[in-house]
Amino acid sequence: MITRSPAAPAFRIAQVQATGGLTLTGVTFSNGKALTGDGGGILNAGAVTLTSSALTGNTAVAGSGGGIYSGPGSGAAATFTTSKLSDNKAPAGNGGALYSRGGTVTFTGSSITGNLAGRRGGGVASI
């Protein structure tokens, strides 16, 4: 489990560049907090694959994608297998759990529950 302490300064848990990739199994990212910008838990421009993992309680305060922001562009990819996206927030933006701006998103046996967005897509939003 990778968790930001509520007493710690705000920071997102992970960032993946366009040429990068992140593959995790059995890991929980929680309490990530981006005060400005997108992706409270993960900001992804490359490829993220989560298996039997969770994004929970992450917040993009002024942006979109409380749990994960994926994009921009067709090269971004996010894949979730038996994973949970829960209780993430984008209070001023879109996609409480996930916001996709291009690319692909794949869910297999995963759940999206209890997420909140100020605009659209409490769970998932995309353009």
Short mmCIF file of C-alpha atoms in Angstrom, two decimals:
data_model
loop_
_atom_site.label_atom_id
_atom_site.label_comp_id
_atom_site.label_asym_id
_atom_site.label_seq_id
_atom_site.Cartn_x
_atom_site.Cartn_y
_atom_site.Cartn_z
CA MET A 1 0.00 0.00 0.00
CA ILE A 2 1.24 3.46 -0.92
CA THR A 3 -0.54 6.10 1.14
CA ARG A 4 0.00 9.83 1.57
CA SER A 5 -0.41 10.77 5.22
CA PRO A 6 -3.12 13.40 5.78
CA ALA A 7 -0.48 15.43 7.66
CA ALA A 8 1.90 15.44 4.66
CA PRO A 9 1.92 18.24 2.08
CA ALA A 10 -0.31 17.52 -0.92
CA PHE A 11 1.20 15.37 -3.68
CA ARG A 12 0.08 12.93 -6.36
CA ILE A 13 1.28 9.34 -5.82
CA ALA A 14 2.66 8.61 -9.33
CA GLN A 15 3.25 10.21 -12.71
CA VAL A 16 3.89 8.28 -15.94
CA GLN A 17 5.46 10.09 -18.90
CA ALA A 18 4.43 9.47 -22.53
CA THR A 19 7.28 7.00 -23.11
CA GLY A 20 6.87 5.30 -19.72
CA GLY A 21 4.85 2.52 -18.23
CA LEU A 22 3.70 1.45 -14.78
CA THR A 23 2.56 -2.12 -14.09
CA LEU A 24 1.49 -3.06 -10.57
CA THR A 25 -0.12 -6.09 -8.95
CA GLY A 26 -1.65 -6.05 -5.49
CA VAL A 27 -0.91 -2.39 -4.74
CA THR A 28 -3.22 0.26 -3.30
CA PHE A 29 -2.65 3.97 -3.96
CA SER A 30 -4.55 6.11 -1.46
CA ASN A 31 -4.87 9.70 -0.31
CA GLY A 32 -2.97 11.19 -3.25
CA LYS A 33 -3.85 14.86 -3.57
CA ALA A 34 -3.11 17.19 -6.49
CA LEU A 35 -3.96 20.76 -5.45
CA THR A 36 -3.54 22.08 -8.99
CA GLY A 37 -3.67 20.06 -12.18
CA ASP A 38 -5.07 16.62 -12.84
CA GLY A 39 -4.66 13.11 -11.45
CA GLY A 40 -4.82 12.99 -7.67
CA GLY A 41 -3.55 9.40 -7.52
CA ILE A 42 -1.89 8.92 -10.93
CA LEU A 43 -1.20 11.28 -13.82
CA ASN A 44 -0.72 9.06 -16.88
CA ALA A 45 0.51 10.01 -20.35
CA GLY A 46 1.98 6.54 -21.06
CA ALA A 47 0.70 3.11 -20.03
CA VAL A 48 -0.68 2.11 -16.63
CA THR A 49 -1.71 -1.46 -15.82
CA LEU A 50 -3.20 -2.28 -12.42
CA THR A 51 -4.05 -5.87 -11.51
CA SER A 52 -5.72 -6.78 -8.21
CA SER A 53 -4.97 -3.23 -7.10
CA ALA A 54 -6.89 -0.18 -5.90
CA LEU A 55 -7.08 3.58 -6.24
CA THR A 56 -8.95 4.88 -3.21
CA GLY A 57 -9.47 8.23 -1.52
CA ASN A 58 -7.43 10.26 -4.03
CA THR A 59 -8.35 13.85 -4.95
CA ALA A 60 -7.68 16.22 -7.84
CA VAL A 61 -8.75 19.40 -6.03
CA ALA A 62 -8.86 21.81 -9.00
CA GLY A 63 -8.55 19.34 -11.90
CA SER A 64 -9.97 16.12 -13.33
CA GLY A 65 -9.32 12.46 -12.59
CA GLY A 66 -9.34 12.13 -8.82
CA GLY A 67 -8.02 8.56 -8.98
CA ILE A 68 -6.29 8.71 -12.37
CA TYR A 69 -6.07 11.13 -15.28
CA SER A 70 -5.05 9.36 -18.50
CA GLY A 71 -4.02 11.31 -21.61
CA PRO A 72 -3.79 13.43 -23.56
CA GLY A 73 -3.45 11.68 -26.89
CA SER A 74 -4.00 8.33 -28.49
CA GLY A 75 -0.85 6.82 -26.95
CA ALA A 76 -2.13 6.86 -23.37
CA ALA A 77 -3.48 3.56 -22.05
CA ALA A 78 -4.98 2.53 -18.71
CA THR A 79 -5.85 -1.10 -17.97
CA PHE A 80 -7.59 -2.33 -14.82
CA THR A 81 -8.01 -6.04 -14.05
CA THR A 82 -9.83 -7.11 -10.87
CA SER A 83 -9.07 -3.69 -9.44
CA LYS A 84 -11.11 -1.18 -7.42
CA LEU A 85 -11.54 2.55 -7.98
CA SER A 86 -13.39 3.88 -4.95
CA ASP A 87 -14.01 7.09 -3.02
CA ASN A 88 -11.91 9.29 -5.32
CA LYS A 89 -12.85 12.93 -5.95
CA ALA A 90 -12.52 15.66 -8.56
CA PRO A 91 -14.65 18.34 -6.84
CA ALA A 92 -14.06 21.02 -9.50
CA GLY A 93 -13.52 18.72 -12.51
CA ASN A 94 -14.57 15.59 -14.38
CA GLY A 95 -14.12 11.90 -13.63
CA GLY A 96 -13.99 11.32 -9.90
CA ALA A 97 -12.34 7.92 -10.38
CA LEU A 98 -10.93 8.29 -13.91
CA TYR A 99 -10.76 10.95 -16.59
CA SER A 100 -9.57 9.83 -20.03
CA ARG A 101 -8.49 12.36 -22.62
CA GLY A 102 -7.77 10.13 -25.60
CA GLY A 103 -6.12 6.74 -25.74
CA THR A 104 -7.66 3.56 -24.39
CA VAL A 105 -9.15 2.44 -21.09
CA THR A 106 -9.90 -1.22 -20.38
CA PHE A 107 -11.75 -2.66 -17.37
CA THR A 108 -11.93 -6.40 -16.70
CA GLY A 109 -13.64 -7.62 -13.52
CA SER A 110 -13.07 -4.26 -11.83
CA SER A 111 -15.35 -2.04 -9.76
CA ILE A 112 -15.97 1.71 -9.66
CA THR A 113 -17.86 2.87 -6.56
CA GLY A 114 -18.43 5.93 -4.39
CA ASN A 115 -16.52 8.43 -6.54
CA LEU A 116 -17.47 12.10 -6.95
CA ALA A 117 -16.95 14.76 -9.63
CA GLY A 118 -18.06 18.38 -9.59
CA ARG A 119 -18.84 18.43 -13.31
CA ARG A 120 -19.53 15.09 -14.98
CA GLY A 121 -18.66 11.45 -14.56
CA GLY A 122 -18.51 10.75 -10.85
CA GLY A 123 -16.99 7.39 -11.80
CA VAL A 124 -15.58 7.78 -15.33
CA ALA A 125 -15.54 10.64 -17.84
CA SER A 126 -13.81 10.89 -21.20
CA ILE A 127 -13.46 13.11 -24.22
#
